[in-house]
Short mmCIF file of C-alpha atoms in Angstrom, two decimals:
data_model
loop_
_atom_site.label_atom_id
_atom_site.label_comp_id
_atom_site.label_asym_id
_atom_site.label_seq_id
_atom_site.Cartn_x
_atom_site.Cartn_y
_atom_site.Cartn_z
CA MET A 49 1.70 3.34 74.74
CA ILE A 50 -0.23 0.08 74.77
CA SER A 51 1.81 -2.84 73.53
CA LEU A 52 -0.06 -5.41 71.48
CA PHE A 53 1.15 -8.97 71.86
CA ILE A 54 -0.08 -11.58 69.41
CA VAL A 55 0.61 -15.26 69.90
CA VAL A 56 0.98 -17.92 67.27
CA VAL A 57 -1.21 -20.47 68.90
CA SER A 58 0.69 -23.72 69.07
CA PHE A 59 1.09 -25.05 72.60
CA CYS A 60 3.90 -27.15 74.06
CA LEU A 61 3.16 -29.61 76.84
CA SER A 62 4.61 -32.84 78.09
CA VAL A 63 2.89 -36.07 77.21
CA ASN A 64 3.55 -37.09 80.80
CA ASP A 65 1.10 -34.37 81.79
CA VAL A 66 -1.51 -34.84 79.08
CA GLN A 67 -1.91 -38.02 77.03
CA ALA A 68 -3.87 -38.22 73.79
CA LYS A 69 -7.42 -39.03 74.76
CA ASP A 70 -9.42 -42.07 73.66
CA TYR A 71 -12.49 -40.10 72.80
CA GLY A 72 -14.78 -43.05 72.19
CA ASP A 73 -18.18 -42.09 70.85
CA PRO A 74 -17.86 -38.38 69.97
CA ALA A 75 -21.52 -37.89 70.85
CA VAL A 76 -20.79 -38.61 74.53
CA ASP A 77 -17.22 -37.31 74.82
CA VAL A 78 -16.94 -35.93 78.36
CA ASN A 79 -13.96 -33.77 77.36
CA THR A 80 -15.98 -31.85 74.80
CA GLN A 81 -17.40 -28.46 75.71
CA ILE A 82 -20.21 -26.78 73.82
CA TYR A 83 -20.70 -23.06 74.31
CA ASP A 84 -24.26 -22.66 73.12
CA ASP A 85 -24.72 -18.86 73.16
CA ARG A 86 -26.93 -18.27 70.11
CA THR A 87 -25.60 -21.23 68.11
CA VAL A 88 -28.54 -23.43 69.09
CA ASP A 89 -30.69 -21.28 66.78
CA ALA A 90 -28.66 -22.37 63.77
CA ILE A 91 -26.99 -25.67 64.61
CA ILE A 92 -28.20 -28.39 66.94
CA GLN A 93 -25.63 -30.04 69.17
CA LYS A 94 -25.48 -33.18 67.03
CA ASP A 95 -24.27 -31.09 64.10
CA VAL A 96 -21.57 -29.50 66.25
CA TYR A 97 -20.32 -32.95 67.25
CA GLN A 98 -20.17 -33.88 63.58
CA LEU A 99 -18.02 -30.84 62.93
CA MET A 100 -15.74 -31.93 65.77
CA ASN A 101 -15.23 -35.31 64.10
CA THR A 102 -13.36 -33.55 61.29
CA VAL A 103 -10.86 -32.05 63.75
CA VAL A 104 -7.72 -33.91 64.89
CA ASP A 105 -4.99 -33.47 67.48
CA VAL A 106 -1.56 -32.84 65.94
CA ILE A 107 1.13 -34.20 68.27
CA VAL A 108 4.69 -33.27 67.37
CA ALA A 109 7.92 -34.71 68.80
CA ASP A 110 11.04 -32.58 68.94
CA GLU A 111 14.16 -33.44 67.00
CA ASP A 112 15.63 -35.45 69.88
CA GLY A 113 12.59 -37.73 69.76
CA THR A 114 12.03 -37.75 73.51
CA GLU A 115 8.49 -38.10 74.76
CA ASP A 116 8.76 -35.32 77.34
CA LYS A 117 9.16 -32.60 74.68
CA THR A 118 5.99 -32.69 72.66
CA SER A 119 3.73 -29.98 71.33
CA THR A 120 0.03 -30.27 70.64
CA GLY A 121 -1.94 -28.31 68.09
CA SER A 122 -5.06 -28.81 66.01
CA GLY A 123 -5.73 -29.78 62.43
CA PHE A 124 -8.66 -30.89 60.30
CA ILE A 125 -9.40 -33.53 57.69
CA ILE A 126 -9.86 -32.12 54.18
CA SER A 127 -10.29 -35.28 52.08
CA GLU A 128 -11.56 -38.84 52.38
CA ASP A 129 -8.11 -40.24 51.55
CA GLY A 130 -6.60 -38.72 54.69
CA TYR A 131 -5.20 -35.30 53.87
CA ILE A 132 -5.01 -33.05 56.94
CA VAL A 133 -4.13 -29.37 57.11
CA THR A 134 -2.61 -27.53 60.06
CA ASN A 135 -0.25 -24.61 60.73
CA TRP A 136 3.38 -24.79 59.69
CA HIS A 137 4.49 -23.52 63.09
CA VAL A 138 2.80 -26.53 64.76
CA ILE A 139 5.12 -29.02 63.03
CA ASP A 140 8.17 -26.83 62.49
CA SER A 141 11.55 -28.46 63.24
CA SER A 142 10.00 -31.82 64.11
CA ASP A 143 11.09 -35.35 63.25
CA SER A 144 7.81 -37.04 64.08
CA VAL A 145 4.19 -36.00 63.62
CA ARG A 146 1.34 -38.05 65.05
CA ILE A 147 -2.38 -37.59 64.57
CA ALA A 148 -5.08 -38.49 67.11
CA THR A 149 -8.58 -38.60 65.64
CA SER A 150 -11.78 -38.09 67.62
CA ASP A 151 -12.50 -41.84 67.70
CA GLY A 152 -9.31 -42.46 69.69
CA LYS A 153 -7.15 -43.85 66.89
CA LYS A 154 -3.60 -42.62 66.38
CA TYR A 155 -1.56 -42.39 63.20
CA ILE A 156 1.91 -41.48 62.04
CA ALA A 157 1.51 -38.59 59.61
CA GLN A 158 3.50 -37.91 56.47
CA VAL A 159 4.42 -34.27 55.88
CA VAL A 160 3.38 -33.70 52.26
CA GLY A 161 4.32 -30.04 52.03
CA LYS A 162 4.98 -26.87 54.00
CA ASP A 163 4.53 -23.16 53.39
CA GLU A 164 6.31 -21.14 56.07
CA TYR A 165 5.31 -17.85 54.45
CA ASP A 166 1.57 -18.41 54.97
CA ASP A 167 1.99 -20.79 57.95
CA VAL A 168 0.39 -23.85 56.34
CA ALA A 169 1.39 -27.52 56.48
CA LEU A 170 -0.23 -30.42 54.62
CA LEU A 171 -0.19 -33.87 56.25
CA LYS A 172 -1.37 -37.31 55.09
CA ILE A 173 -2.58 -40.34 57.06
CA ASP A 174 -4.22 -43.64 56.13
CA LEU A 175 -7.87 -43.34 57.09
CA SER A 176 -8.86 -46.86 56.08
CA LYS A 177 -9.54 -47.79 59.71
CA SER A 178 -11.65 -44.69 60.33
CA ALA A 179 -14.12 -44.81 57.47
CA ARG A 180 -16.76 -42.98 59.49
CA LEU A 181 -14.64 -39.84 59.71
CA LEU A 182 -15.58 -37.35 57.03
CA PRO A 183 -13.66 -34.33 55.69
CA VAL A 184 -14.74 -30.74 56.14
CA LYS A 185 -16.56 -28.79 53.48
CA PHE A 186 -14.97 -25.52 52.41
CA GLY A 187 -16.96 -22.32 52.10
CA ASP A 188 -16.21 -19.21 50.06
CA SER A 189 -14.29 -16.84 52.34
CA ASP A 190 -14.76 -14.01 49.86
CA LYS A 191 -18.49 -14.07 50.56
CA VAL A 192 -18.35 -13.86 54.35
CA LYS A 193 -19.54 -10.62 55.86
CA VAL A 194 -18.67 -8.68 58.98
CA PHE A 195 -20.81 -9.91 61.92
CA ASP A 196 -21.40 -13.34 60.32
CA ARG A 197 -21.59 -15.99 63.07
CA VAL A 198 -18.69 -18.46 63.22
CA ILE A 199 -17.56 -21.42 65.34
CA ALA A 200 -13.91 -22.25 66.08
CA VAL A 201 -13.17 -25.91 66.82
CA GLY A 202 -9.87 -27.06 68.29
CA ASN A 203 -8.03 -28.84 71.06
CA PRO A 204 -6.82 -26.13 73.48
CA PHE A 205 -4.23 -27.27 76.03
CA GLY A 206 -4.59 -30.84 74.70
CA LEU A 207 -7.51 -31.43 77.06
CA GLY A 208 -10.23 -32.19 74.52
CA LYS A 209 -12.07 -30.52 71.70
CA THR A 210 -14.04 -27.34 72.20
CA ALA A 211 -16.45 -25.43 69.98
CA THR A 212 -16.43 -21.68 70.55
CA PRO A 213 -18.79 -19.21 68.83
CA GLY A 214 -18.11 -15.67 67.73
CA ASN A 215 -18.48 -13.14 64.93
CA ILE A 216 -16.45 -11.99 61.97
CA LEU A 217 -14.95 -8.58 62.78
CA ARG A 218 -12.83 -8.03 59.69
CA LYS A 219 -11.92 -9.74 56.43
CA ASP A 220 -9.01 -9.27 54.03
CA GLY A 221 -6.69 -7.78 56.64
CA ASN A 222 -2.88 -7.87 56.36
CA PHE A 223 -0.72 -9.12 59.21
CA ASP A 224 1.88 -6.46 58.49
CA GLN A 225 -0.76 -4.00 59.70
CA VAL A 226 -0.88 -5.70 63.11
CA PRO A 227 1.80 -4.36 65.50
CA ALA A 228 4.24 -6.81 67.07
CA PHE A 229 2.89 -9.88 65.27
CA GLY A 230 6.41 -11.13 64.66
CA GLU A 231 8.89 -9.85 62.13
CA ASN A 232 9.62 -13.33 60.76
CA LYS A 233 6.04 -13.84 59.63
CA GLN A 234 4.30 -12.20 56.73
CA PHE A 235 0.91 -13.80 56.26
CA SER A 236 -0.84 -12.83 53.06
CA SER A 237 -4.21 -11.99 54.63
CA TYR A 238 -6.45 -12.87 57.53
CA ILE A 239 -9.98 -13.01 58.85
CA GLN A 240 -10.38 -11.42 62.29
CA ALA A 241 -13.03 -12.75 64.66
CA ASN A 242 -14.04 -12.26 68.31
CA VAL A 243 -13.67 -15.94 69.20
CA ASN A 244 -12.13 -16.58 72.61
CA ILE A 245 -9.63 -19.36 71.85
CA ASN A 246 -6.58 -20.64 73.72
CA TYR A 247 -3.18 -22.23 73.19
CA GLY A 248 -3.54 -25.38 71.10
CA ASN A 249 -6.32 -24.09 68.84
CA SER A 250 -3.66 -23.40 66.23
CA GLY A 251 -4.47 -25.14 62.95
CA GLY A 252 -8.12 -25.70 63.83
CA PRO A 253 -10.99 -24.77 61.49
CA LEU A 254 -13.19 -21.70 61.67
CA PHE A 255 -16.67 -22.76 60.58
CA LEU A 256 -19.36 -20.47 59.25
CA GLU A 257 -22.29 -21.14 61.56
CA LYS A 258 -24.78 -20.97 58.71
CA GLY A 259 -23.99 -23.86 56.39
CA GLU A 260 -21.32 -25.45 58.61
CA LYS A 261 -18.49 -24.85 56.10
CA VAL A 262 -14.88 -23.94 56.82
CA ILE A 263 -14.10 -20.33 55.96
CA GLY A 264 -10.69 -20.13 57.65
CA MET A 265 -7.93 -21.83 59.66
CA ILE A 266 -7.06 -20.42 63.11
CA THR A 267 -3.45 -19.27 63.24
CA ALA A 268 -3.03 -16.58 65.94
CA PHE A 269 -4.75 -14.75 68.78
CA ILE A 270 -4.28 -11.86 71.19
CA PRO A 271 -4.18 -13.27 74.75
CA GLY A 272 -6.99 -12.08 76.99
CA SER A 273 -8.72 -10.11 74.24
CA GLY A 274 -11.05 -12.68 72.71
CA ILE A 275 -9.62 -11.77 69.29
CA CYS A 276 -8.29 -14.41 66.89
CA PHE A 277 -7.01 -14.48 63.32
CA ALA A 278 -7.62 -17.07 60.60
CA ILE A 279 -6.20 -17.75 57.14
CA PRO A 280 -9.12 -17.39 54.66
CA SER A 281 -10.38 -20.65 53.15
CA ASN A 282 -9.97 -19.50 49.54
CA LEU A 283 -6.29 -18.74 50.09
CA LEU A 284 -5.89 -21.94 52.09
CA GLN A 285 -7.29 -24.11 49.29
CA LYS A 286 -4.91 -22.57 46.74
CA ILE A 287 -1.98 -23.31 49.04
CA ILE A 288 -3.18 -26.88 49.62
CA ASP A 289 -3.47 -27.51 45.87
CA GLN A 290 0.16 -26.48 45.32
CA LEU A 291 1.46 -28.39 48.33
CA LYS A 292 -0.16 -31.56 47.02
CA VAL A 293 1.62 -31.25 43.68
CA PHE A 294 4.94 -29.56 44.48
CA GLY A 295 5.37 -29.94 48.25
CA LYS A 296 5.98 -26.19 48.37
CA ILE A 297 4.50 -22.99 46.96
CA ARG A 298 5.49 -21.71 43.54
CA ARG A 299 5.70 -17.96 43.84
CA SER A 300 5.77 -15.53 40.97
CA TRP A 301 8.75 -13.30 40.23
CA LEU A 302 8.96 -10.01 38.35
CA GLY A 303 12.44 -8.93 39.40
CA ILE A 304 11.65 -5.59 41.00
CA SER A 305 12.46 -4.12 44.39
CA ALA A 306 9.56 -1.87 45.24
CA CYS A 307 7.27 -0.80 48.04
CA LYS A 308 4.23 1.25 48.89
CA MET A 309 5.13 4.76 49.85
CA PRO A 310 3.88 6.22 53.14
CA SER A 311 2.41 9.68 52.83
CA ASP A 312 5.33 11.42 54.51
CA ALA A 313 7.87 9.71 52.23
CA SER A 314 5.83 10.36 49.09
CA SER A 315 5.42 14.03 49.97
CA ILE A 316 9.21 14.37 50.17
CA LEU A 317 10.00 12.37 47.03
CA LEU A 318 6.98 12.41 44.74
CA GLY A 319 4.30 14.71 46.05
CA ARG A 320 1.74 11.90 45.78
CA SER A 321 0.88 8.69 47.63
CA ASP A 322 -0.61 6.43 44.96
CA GLY A 323 1.08 3.33 43.62
CA TYR A 324 4.14 1.23 44.22
CA TYR A 325 7.55 2.82 43.83
CA VAL A 326 10.16 0.85 41.85
CA ALA A 327 13.62 1.39 43.33
CA ASN A 328 15.52 -1.33 41.49
CA VAL A 329 15.02 -3.67 38.53
CA SER A 330 17.08 -6.87 38.45
CA GLU A 331 19.19 -7.73 35.43
CA GLU A 332 17.65 -10.23 32.98
CA SER A 333 14.36 -10.14 34.89
CA PRO A 334 10.80 -10.11 33.50
CA ALA A 335 10.48 -6.49 34.60
CA MET A 336 13.61 -5.44 32.73
CA SER A 337 12.48 -7.31 29.61
CA ALA A 338 9.15 -5.49 29.82
CA GLY A 339 10.88 -2.11 29.97
CA ILE A 340 10.14 -1.23 33.60
CA GLN A 341 12.72 1.19 34.99
CA ASP A 342 13.94 2.45 38.34
CA GLY A 343 11.70 5.27 39.52
CA ASP A 344 8.56 4.01 37.81
CA ILE A 345 5.39 4.02 39.88
CA ILE A 346 3.23 0.93 39.45
CA LEU A 347 -0.45 1.85 39.49
CA GLN A 348 -2.07 -1.41 38.40
CA VAL A 349 -1.05 -5.08 38.20
CA ASN A 350 -3.04 -7.64 36.23
CA ASN A 351 -6.00 -5.24 36.08
CA LYS A 352 -5.98 -4.68 39.87
CA ASP A 353 -5.47 -1.15 41.18
CA ILE A 354 -2.69 -0.59 43.71
CA ASN A 355 -4.07 1.21 46.75
CA LYS A 356 -3.70 1.27 50.51
CA LYS A 357 -6.19 -1.56 51.01
CA ILE A 358 -4.64 -4.11 48.67
CA ASN A 359 -1.95 -6.53 49.85
CA VAL A 360 0.61 -5.79 47.15
CA GLU A 361 3.11 -8.35 48.36
CA TYR A 362 0.54 -11.13 48.14
CA LEU A 363 -0.56 -9.93 44.71
CA LEU A 364 2.99 -9.91 43.31
CA ASN A 365 3.82 -13.30 44.82
CA ASN A 366 0.73 -14.97 43.40
CA LEU A 367 0.58 -13.85 39.79
CA PRO A 368 -0.07 -16.54 37.13
CA ILE A 369 3.33 -18.07 36.33
CA ASP A 370 4.39 -18.23 32.65
CA LYS A 371 1.52 -15.90 31.72
CA VAL A 372 1.68 -12.43 30.18
CA ILE A 373 -0.09 -9.85 32.34
CA PRO A 374 -0.75 -6.12 31.94
CA ILE A 375 0.92 -3.56 34.21
CA GLN A 376 0.12 0.13 34.32
CA ILE A 377 2.91 2.46 35.41
CA MET A 378 3.50 6.18 35.73
CA ARG A 379 6.75 7.59 34.37
CA ASP A 380 7.57 11.28 34.15
CA GLY A 381 3.99 12.10 35.09
CA LYS A 382 2.47 10.03 32.27
CA LYS A 383 0.60 6.73 32.53
CA ARG A 384 1.77 3.80 30.41
CA MET A 385 0.46 0.27 29.85
CA MET A 386 3.06 -2.49 29.63
CA SER A 387 3.01 -6.28 29.31
CA ILE A 388 5.18 -8.60 31.40
CA ARG A 389 5.68 -12.37 31.36
CA VAL A 390 5.66 -13.73 34.91
CA LYS A 391 8.38 -16.19 35.93
CA ASP A 392 8.69 -18.67 38.79
CA TYR A 393 10.74 -17.47 41.75
CA ASN A 394 13.49 -19.99 42.42
CA ASP A 395 13.51 -20.18 46.21
CA GLU A 396 16.73 -22.16 46.48
CA ASP A 397 17.58 -23.78 49.77
CA ILE A 398 20.56 -22.21 51.50
CA SER A 399 22.20 -23.64 54.59
CA PHE A 400 22.54 -20.68 56.91
CA LEU A 401 25.25 -20.71 59.55
CA ASP A 402 23.85 -20.26 63.01
CA GLU A 403 26.25 -17.66 64.36
CA THR A 404 25.69 -14.41 62.49
CA ASP A 405 27.96 -12.52 64.87
CA ASN A 406 30.90 -14.77 64.03
CA LEU A 407 30.34 -14.14 60.33
CA ILE A 408 30.30 -10.36 60.50
CA LYS A 409 32.51 -9.56 63.50
CA ASP A 410 35.64 -8.85 61.42
CA ILE A 411 33.99 -6.81 58.68
CA PRO A 412 35.19 -3.17 58.64
CA TYR A 413 32.38 -0.72 59.22
CA GLU A 414 31.47 2.87 59.97
CA GLN A 415 29.03 3.87 62.68
CA ILE A 416 26.51 6.53 61.72
CA GLU A 417 23.84 8.11 63.91
CA ILE A 418 20.71 9.69 62.43
CA SER A 419 18.53 11.33 65.08
CA GLY A 420 19.03 8.56 67.61
CA LEU A 421 19.12 5.71 65.09
CA VAL A 422 22.58 4.15 65.37
CA LEU A 423 23.74 2.10 62.39
CA ARG A 424 26.94 0.19 61.76
CA LEU A 425 27.31 -0.05 58.01
CA ALA A 426 29.68 -1.83 55.63
CA ASP A 427 30.36 -1.64 51.93
CA ILE A 428 29.14 -4.70 50.03
CA CYS A 429 32.62 -5.15 48.54
CA ASN A 430 33.96 -5.86 52.06
CA LEU A 431 31.52 -8.70 52.74
CA THR A 432 32.78 -12.27 52.68
CA LYS A 433 31.33 -14.95 50.41
CA LYS A 434 29.72 -16.62 53.44
CA VAL A 435 27.97 -13.41 54.46
CA LYS A 436 26.73 -12.83 50.91
CA LYS A 437 25.45 -16.40 50.76
CA LYS A 438 23.76 -16.22 54.16
CA PHE A 439 21.94 -13.00 53.35
CA ARG A 440 21.37 -13.79 49.66
CA ILE A 441 23.20 -10.75 48.39
CA SER A 442 23.61 -10.97 44.62
CA SER A 443 25.73 -9.10 42.11
CA ASP A 444 22.63 -7.03 41.27
CA ASP A 445 22.41 -5.61 44.80
CA SER A 446 23.81 -2.19 45.62
CA GLY A 447 23.98 -0.01 48.69
CA VAL A 448 25.45 -0.47 52.16
CA PHE A 449 25.03 -3.50 54.42
CA ILE A 450 23.61 -3.11 57.94
CA LEU A 451 25.70 -4.86 60.63
CA PHE A 452 24.09 -3.37 63.73
CA VAL A 453 20.97 -1.38 64.60
CA GLY A 454 20.42 0.57 67.80
CA SER A 455 17.84 3.25 68.52
CA SER A 456 17.41 5.69 71.37
CA SER A 457 14.26 7.13 69.86
CA SER A 458 11.36 5.59 67.94
CA ASP A 459 11.29 1.99 66.82
CA ASN A 460 12.46 1.44 63.26
CA SER A 461 11.74 -2.27 62.86
CA SER A 462 12.18 -2.03 59.08
CA VAL A 463 15.89 -1.31 59.56
CA ARG A 464 17.27 -4.79 60.24
CA VAL A 465 20.65 -6.44 60.46
CA GLY A 466 21.32 -8.01 57.07
CA SER A 467 19.31 -5.42 55.14
CA LEU A 468 20.67 -3.02 52.55
CA ILE A 469 20.22 0.74 52.36
CA SER A 470 20.16 1.47 48.64
CA GLN A 471 18.74 5.02 48.57
CA VAL A 472 18.86 8.16 50.68
CA ASN A 473 16.20 10.75 49.86
CA GLY A 474 15.70 9.24 46.42
CA LYS A 475 19.41 9.17 45.55
CA ARG A 476 20.84 5.74 44.77
CA ILE A 477 23.94 4.89 46.76
CA SER A 478 26.61 2.29 46.07
CA ASN A 479 28.87 2.64 49.10
CA LEU A 480 29.52 4.48 52.34
CA ILE A 481 31.00 7.49 50.54
CA ASP A 482 27.75 7.92 48.61
CA LEU A 483 25.69 7.49 51.78
CA LYS A 484 27.60 10.12 53.75
CA ALA A 485 27.38 12.56 50.85
CA ALA A 486 23.64 11.96 50.58
CA LEU A 487 23.18 12.48 54.32
CA GLU A 488 25.18 15.70 54.14
CA SER A 489 22.79 16.99 51.49
CA THR A 490 19.79 16.36 53.78
CA LYS A 491 20.86 18.94 56.36
CA GLY A 492 18.20 21.57 56.78
CA LYS A 493 15.46 19.33 55.39
CA ASN A 494 12.48 18.02 57.30
CA GLY A 495 13.38 14.35 57.06
CA VAL A 496 15.65 11.64 55.80
CA VAL A 497 14.08 8.91 53.69
CA LEU A 498 16.00 5.63 53.63
CA TYR A 499 15.05 2.93 51.15
CA VAL A 500 15.73 -0.36 52.94
CA LYS A 501 15.45 -3.74 51.27
CA ASP A 502 15.87 -7.19 52.72
CA PRO A 503 17.64 -9.67 50.38
CA LEU A 504 16.14 -12.54 52.41
CA MET A 505 12.66 -11.19 51.57
CA ILE A 506 11.56 -11.64 55.19
CA LYS A 507 10.15 -8.15 54.81
CA ASN A 508 9.19 -6.16 51.75
CA PRO A 509 11.44 -3.27 50.74
CA GLU A 510 10.34 -0.18 52.64
CA PHE A 511 10.85 3.55 52.84
CA VAL A 512 11.87 4.53 56.36
CA VAL A 513 11.36 8.17 57.28
CA ILE A 514 13.56 9.61 60.04
CA ASN A 515 13.16 13.11 61.44
CA CYS A 516 16.35 15.05 60.78
CA GLY A 517 18.84 15.53 63.58
CA ASN A 518 22.58 15.71 63.95
CA GLU A 519 24.30 12.99 61.96
CA LYS A 520 27.52 11.60 63.39
CA SER A 521 29.93 9.34 61.57
CA GLN A 522 32.65 7.38 63.26
CA LYS A 523 35.23 5.23 61.44
CA LYS A 524 35.69 1.73 62.83
CA GLU A 525 37.84 -1.06 61.48
CA PHE A 526 37.94 -4.72 62.44
CA SER A 527 36.20 -4.31 65.77
CA ARG A 528 32.73 -4.95 67.12
#
């Protein structure tokens, strides 16, 4: 099996090794490389240098503030009054952010807002001393086509700006479709291009060669493959607009736990693969007020059909807040149209304790094995207040809590410590007794379907299908 390794493209290096360059006149910058390829047919070198003037070096000091622990990434100017956009992972956990522009000037940057979910950070500097620097122009990422020529500009390895050409390979992809991208990241969508970038290009712009407009922001690449991924410009601009006003992203909330159903799960439970299966509706939520029930299948949201190509998570997180939208569901084999008022998801800040093991080590559990998948599970009623707070488990949640995951067979990355198993083969469970009874009833069947949801919302709720084997249950108390 070929393992795919994708890197989020920030790059850490010591300022003792590489200092921010005084670039002088960008037109004669000796550190700048131009890879002509076929770009000379569309853009003369002077125009490429002008594009480079919109790109900055983002230099980030670690929390201890020492100069020998600094990371360098890229960013680009988006307004004349000094707004700069880069990746969230470039500035994450930093106390100090500095900007070096292409004319050699350096600035202390203010962090205006951050969106960890989509990996975007908005910075602000005073550009009064650099009046000749101009912001980028945004293009319409919805209109780009496969094979369109693009140019990625950035500061790889902190050694100077480069302009690298390539082509669009794919648009409107989902990062959850890319193996091993990183389970803590769930980007809404991406543009894939065959641009050979390096560490430090993170946060740099992806220009459309024709028209010289930004159609994406570089955020990840596959080392040695010449493949990179960019956040589409249309999504990026929406994020920027909210970060300017709120400093964070307002995400919509319907109050449902649901997921797309893989074909093998749907064949066991429903006999069909269309739609989005609703496993749980929160109390006093917009969905409950609208009459949506457990077991409904959502076919359409705000006049958009739910299918395998659409990013349902992004759609549900970005509905118009405080607006009434139509939703089409299927219940008991019949289609119904319903109206639902969208609310704002209150993403309250919670101070998580660092040592998860210390929190859960004394919780009584039972160890269950399902065809090589070893799970240590606990009833929610046995969880402490600190554990419930850390993993955002509310009074509405039901099921059993996962303390440990081990597998001697296939990878089941959807089954995570801190997640809840709330259904087994379509049967809702409230505790370990229910779970064991449900597993007992699966004997002789082709598969076990677990409905796993993550209260932290790091991952969407998912159906996990496990080929049936011999289930073993072992009682354990106060040990780990």
